[in-house]
Every structure is written in C-alpha cells, then in structure tokens.
Amino acid sequence: MMHMSKRDLSKEILYSGVKSIIDLDKQHIHLPQQKLYTLFSVAFNYLLYKSQNEPGHYIIRCEDSSLLEKIIRKAKDDTSRKFMNKMALPRKLKYGNSMFHLDFFHFGSWAKTNEIPKDKIKFALIVKSTNKSPMKSFIEDEENGDAVNLPENYYLESLLSFVPKTITIAFDEQFENTDQLFFDFIKEEPNEKLARGVNIYHDIDLNNS
C-alpha cells in the first residue's frame, strides 16, 4: 500500500516547481539536475496541470521498465507514485478529458504511441537514467536488411518535430533545441570524476533522490 513518505516534497515546493516551468514559457525544457525522482514529481504535476487545462494526448517516455519501477517506489509525491503504478501494466490511462500513454526507449514499445494522431498530442515527458547509451545507435531495415543509423538522442529527437511541448529529465546531458531549467530548492551534490569516468563520490546514487 502506498502512502505519503516523510521525504515527499511539500505542496509549496511542488507548486513552486510547477510555477517555474509555467513562467519559463519555453517549448522544450531540459531538467539537468541530479535529483531524478524530485524532478519527476515536479514535471509530472506540471503534466497533470497542463492536461486539465489543455485536454489531449500526453506521452510519458521512460528509459526502461527498471527505471519505471524505481519511479513508482521513489517519486517524491503520492500522486506520481500511484498514477505511474496504475499506468505500468496497461500503459494507457484516461485522466479527466486527457489520455496518457507510457512507452520506453525501445522501438517495440512505440507502436501504440505512433498510432496517436499527431495533432492531438499536447506534451511529452521523457525520463532518462544515468545510462549513457539508452538506445541502440542503429536499427535494421527489414526491407533491405541494412543497418539504419539513428540520430543521437533519438528517444527525444523523434518527438521534437511534432510534439508541441516536452520536458526531458536527464542528468549530465546536453540537448540541442532545448532550454535548461534549474530549481533553487534542489541542492547540488559534488560530481567530480576520474579520467575514466568513475565517480569519486561512489557512495552517492545519483538516481536515489
């Protein structure tokens, strides 16, 4: 049974985060800070707010089922945890006058998403873990048997051309055609790295936030 955690965000912080997204008023936003589960709760509450004011189809694209399970357990508000838990199996859920769709960084999960009329899609929330290679860099062309190279960050790039507004949660990443937003209520943690990319602060789980 899910219940409010002592580590949940206060309503004031959630409101402040949602308001910051609204005030930024940018088409494609990147949240680059370390606190993945905090960022998810803020972005998801914005998504709910937007869906009530602008009914339509909303996409939640999560890197994989493992990250989804962590979000269900560790998101920083009860609404996000319960909603994502309900979406996990059907991958589709009606909320008010809007429809929510869940897929992953995998072509096989995009079939139903691709069936949504593009003019009906209002927003997409993309959530990436610290994995540096979340998708294969190529796909097989079934007709010719050739490998087709994918653009970098295809899990996001494939949405930018037709989704009017996106929020991408991805730590230590840079995306073209997006505007970064930093929240003051998130305390930055050290991220010193060795030449090989090994985190000196190995006891810090960047996703455990």
Short mmCIF file of C-alpha atoms in Angstrom, two decimals:
data_model
loop_
_atom_site.label_atom_id
_atom_site.label_comp_id
_atom_site.label_asym_id
_atom_site.label_seq_id
_atom_site.Cartn_x
_atom_site.Cartn_y
_atom_site.Cartn_z
CA MET A 1 0.00 0.00 0.00
CA MET A 2 1.36 3.39 -0.97
CA HIS A 3 1.40 6.24 1.48
CA MET A 4 3.00 9.61 1.91
CA SER A 5 6.68 9.43 2.73
CA LYS A 6 8.42 11.77 5.13
CA ARG A 7 10.79 12.55 2.26
CA ASP A 8 7.98 13.67 -0.05
CA LEU A 9 8.06 17.19 -1.41
CA SER A 10 5.83 19.72 0.30
CA LYS A 11 2.90 21.18 -1.62
CA GLU A 12 4.70 24.52 -1.53
CA ILE A 13 7.78 23.12 -3.29
CA LEU A 14 5.66 21.27 -5.87
CA TYR A 15 3.72 24.46 -6.55
CA SER A 16 6.96 26.46 -6.82
CA GLY A 17 8.42 23.94 -9.28
CA VAL A 18 5.32 23.83 -11.46
CA LYS A 19 5.14 27.63 -11.45
CA SER A 20 8.80 27.84 -12.55
CA ILE A 21 8.02 25.63 -15.55
CA ILE A 22 4.98 27.76 -16.43
CA ASP A 23 6.93 31.01 -16.02
CA LEU A 24 9.81 29.79 -18.19
CA ASP A 25 7.34 29.52 -21.05
CA LYS A 26 9.63 27.54 -23.35
CA GLN A 27 8.63 24.87 -25.84
CA HIS A 28 11.21 22.21 -24.98
CA ILE A 29 12.67 22.13 -21.48
CA HIS A 30 15.58 20.10 -20.11
CA LEU A 31 15.84 19.46 -16.36
CA PRO A 32 19.55 18.55 -15.89
CA GLN A 33 19.90 18.34 -12.12
CA GLN A 34 20.74 15.19 -10.17
CA LYS A 35 17.53 14.58 -8.21
CA LEU A 36 15.70 12.41 -10.72
CA TYR A 37 12.74 11.46 -8.51
CA THR A 38 12.28 15.01 -7.26
CA LEU A 39 12.37 16.30 -10.83
CA PHE A 40 9.90 13.65 -11.92
CA SER A 41 7.36 14.66 -9.27
CA VAL A 42 7.59 18.32 -10.26
CA ALA A 43 7.38 17.61 -14.00
CA PHE A 44 4.56 15.10 -13.55
CA ASN A 45 2.49 17.55 -11.51
CA TYR A 46 3.01 20.10 -14.27
CA LEU A 47 1.84 17.46 -16.74
CA LEU A 48 -1.37 16.89 -14.72
CA TYR A 49 -1.96 20.64 -14.52
CA LYS A 50 -1.47 21.06 -18.26
CA SER A 51 -3.70 18.09 -19.10
CA GLN A 52 -6.59 19.66 -17.20
CA ASN A 53 -6.18 22.99 -18.97
CA GLU A 54 -5.43 21.57 -22.41
CA PRO A 55 -7.12 18.18 -22.97
CA GLY A 56 -5.46 15.85 -25.43
CA HIS A 57 -2.91 13.04 -25.54
CA TYR A 58 0.12 13.04 -23.24
CA ILE A 59 3.18 10.81 -23.60
CA ILE A 60 5.42 9.62 -20.78
CA ARG A 61 8.58 8.06 -22.21
CA CYS A 62 10.64 6.31 -19.54
CA GLU A 63 14.04 4.78 -20.31
CA ASP A 64 13.06 1.24 -19.32
CA SER A 65 10.83 -0.82 -17.03
CA SER A 66 13.50 -0.87 -14.34
CA LEU A 67 13.52 2.93 -14.10
CA LEU A 68 9.71 2.92 -14.13
CA GLU A 69 9.63 0.59 -11.12
CA LYS A 70 12.02 2.89 -9.27
CA ILE A 71 9.85 5.92 -10.07
CA ILE A 72 6.77 4.08 -8.74
CA ARG A 73 8.63 3.49 -5.45
CA LYS A 74 10.70 6.65 -5.13
CA ALA A 75 8.88 9.57 -6.77
CA LYS A 76 8.57 12.38 -4.26
CA ASP A 77 4.79 12.66 -4.10
CA ASP A 78 1.99 10.14 -3.64
CA THR A 79 0.07 11.24 -6.74
CA SER A 80 3.00 10.48 -9.05
CA ARG A 81 3.65 7.10 -7.44
CA LYS A 82 0.01 5.99 -7.64
CA PHE A 83 -0.55 7.28 -11.16
CA MET A 84 2.55 5.60 -12.58
CA ASN A 85 1.68 2.37 -10.78
CA LYS A 86 -1.72 2.36 -12.48
CA MET A 87 -0.14 3.07 -15.87
CA ALA A 88 2.57 0.41 -15.61
CA LEU A 89 0.57 -2.51 -16.95
CA PRO A 90 -1.95 -1.08 -19.44
CA ARG A 91 0.49 1.71 -20.46
CA LYS A 92 -2.55 3.85 -21.14
CA LEU A 93 -4.77 5.74 -18.72
CA LYS A 94 -7.54 8.27 -19.05
CA TYR A 95 -7.41 11.23 -16.70
CA GLY A 96 -10.15 13.83 -16.95
CA ASN A 97 -10.54 14.62 -20.64
CA SER A 98 -6.98 13.60 -21.50
CA MET A 99 -5.32 10.29 -22.34
CA PHE A 100 -1.90 9.32 -21.02
CA HIS A 101 0.41 6.93 -22.86
CA LEU A 102 3.50 5.20 -21.50
CA ASP A 103 6.38 3.87 -23.60
CA PHE A 104 10.10 3.22 -23.25
CA PHE A 105 13.37 3.94 -25.07
CA HIS A 106 12.65 0.97 -27.32
CA PHE A 107 11.01 0.81 -30.75
CA GLY A 108 8.87 -2.15 -29.78
CA SER A 109 7.05 -0.03 -27.21
CA TRP A 110 6.27 2.78 -29.65
CA ALA A 111 3.65 1.00 -31.77
CA LYS A 112 0.63 2.31 -29.86
CA THR A 113 2.21 5.71 -29.36
CA ASN A 114 2.73 6.03 -33.11
CA GLU A 115 -0.99 5.44 -33.65
CA ILE A 116 -1.92 8.65 -31.80
CA PRO A 117 -2.94 11.40 -34.26
CA LYS A 118 -0.02 13.80 -34.11
CA ASP A 119 -2.24 16.87 -33.97
CA LYS A 120 -3.85 15.52 -30.78
CA ILE A 121 -0.56 15.18 -28.84
CA LYS A 122 -0.03 18.05 -26.42
CA PHE A 123 3.02 17.13 -24.38
CA ALA A 124 5.71 14.53 -23.72
CA LEU A 125 7.69 13.85 -20.55
CA ILE A 126 10.95 12.00 -21.21
CA VAL A 127 12.83 10.44 -18.28
CA LYS A 128 16.40 9.18 -18.68
CA SER A 129 18.61 7.47 -16.09
CA THR A 130 22.38 7.94 -15.96
CA ASN A 131 22.89 5.31 -18.67
CA LYS A 132 24.97 6.89 -21.43
CA SER A 133 23.72 4.60 -24.21
CA PRO A 134 19.98 4.15 -23.66
CA MET A 135 19.21 3.09 -27.25
CA LYS A 136 21.00 1.19 -29.98
CA SER A 137 22.67 3.54 -32.43
CA PHE A 138 21.11 1.75 -35.37
CA ILE A 139 18.06 -0.27 -36.43
CA GLU A 140 17.73 -2.98 -39.00
CA ASP A 141 15.95 -2.07 -42.23
CA GLU A 142 13.62 -5.05 -42.60
CA GLU A 143 13.10 -4.47 -46.32
CA ASN A 144 16.74 -4.21 -47.37
CA GLY A 145 18.46 -5.89 -44.44
CA ASP A 146 20.67 -2.85 -43.93
CA ALA A 147 21.51 -1.02 -40.73
CA VAL A 148 19.96 2.44 -40.47
CA ASN A 149 21.87 4.87 -38.24
CA LEU A 150 19.81 6.77 -35.70
CA PRO A 151 20.29 10.40 -34.75
CA GLU A 152 21.86 10.94 -31.34
CA ASN A 153 19.29 11.06 -28.53
CA TYR A 154 16.64 9.60 -30.81
CA TYR A 155 14.34 8.88 -27.86
CA LEU A 156 13.91 12.67 -27.65
CA GLU A 157 14.68 13.77 -31.21
CA SER A 158 11.90 11.53 -32.55
CA LEU A 159 9.35 13.59 -30.58
CA LEU A 160 10.59 17.16 -31.07
CA SER A 161 9.33 17.50 -34.63
CA PHE A 162 5.66 17.02 -33.79
CA VAL A 163 5.15 17.32 -30.01
CA PRO A 164 4.49 21.00 -29.19
CA LYS A 165 5.97 20.86 -25.67
CA THR A 166 8.39 18.47 -23.96
CA ILE A 167 10.19 18.17 -20.66
CA THR A 168 13.27 15.94 -20.54
CA ILE A 169 14.78 14.78 -17.27
CA ALA A 170 18.40 13.80 -17.91
CA PHE A 171 21.38 14.40 -15.67
CA ASP A 172 24.72 15.47 -17.14
CA GLU A 173 23.38 15.70 -20.70
CA GLN A 174 23.21 18.42 -23.34
CA PHE A 175 20.39 18.61 -25.89
CA GLU A 176 20.06 20.94 -28.84
CA ASN A 177 16.82 22.91 -29.21
CA THR A 178 16.02 22.72 -25.51
CA ASP A 179 16.17 25.25 -22.67
CA GLN A 180 17.59 24.18 -19.32
CA LEU A 181 15.75 24.91 -16.09
CA PHE A 182 17.36 24.67 -12.64
CA PHE A 183 15.35 24.62 -9.42
CA ASP A 184 16.74 26.52 -6.44
CA PHE A 185 15.25 24.05 -3.95
CA ILE A 186 17.50 21.26 -5.26
CA LYS A 187 20.88 21.21 -3.55
CA GLU A 188 23.64 20.35 -5.97
CA GLU A 189 25.93 17.46 -4.99
CA PRO A 190 29.61 17.10 -6.00
CA ASN A 191 30.15 15.32 -9.28
CA GLU A 192 33.91 15.07 -9.56
CA LYS A 193 35.02 12.31 -11.91
CA LEU A 194 38.22 10.50 -12.72
CA ALA A 195 39.55 10.41 -16.26
CA ARG A 196 37.84 7.09 -16.90
CA GLY A 197 34.52 8.48 -15.77
CA VAL A 198 34.46 6.73 -12.40
CA ASN A 199 32.61 8.82 -9.85
CA ILE A 200 34.88 9.71 -6.92
CA TYR A 201 31.76 10.01 -4.78
CA HIS A 202 30.94 6.37 -5.47
CA ASP A 203 28.65 6.17 -2.45
CA ILE A 204 26.27 8.73 -3.97
CA ASP A 205 23.49 7.22 -6.06
CA LEU A 206 22.54 9.98 -8.46
CA ASN A 207 19.14 8.35 -9.07
CA ASN A 208 18.34 7.85 -5.41
CA SER A 209 16.69 11.20 -4.96
#
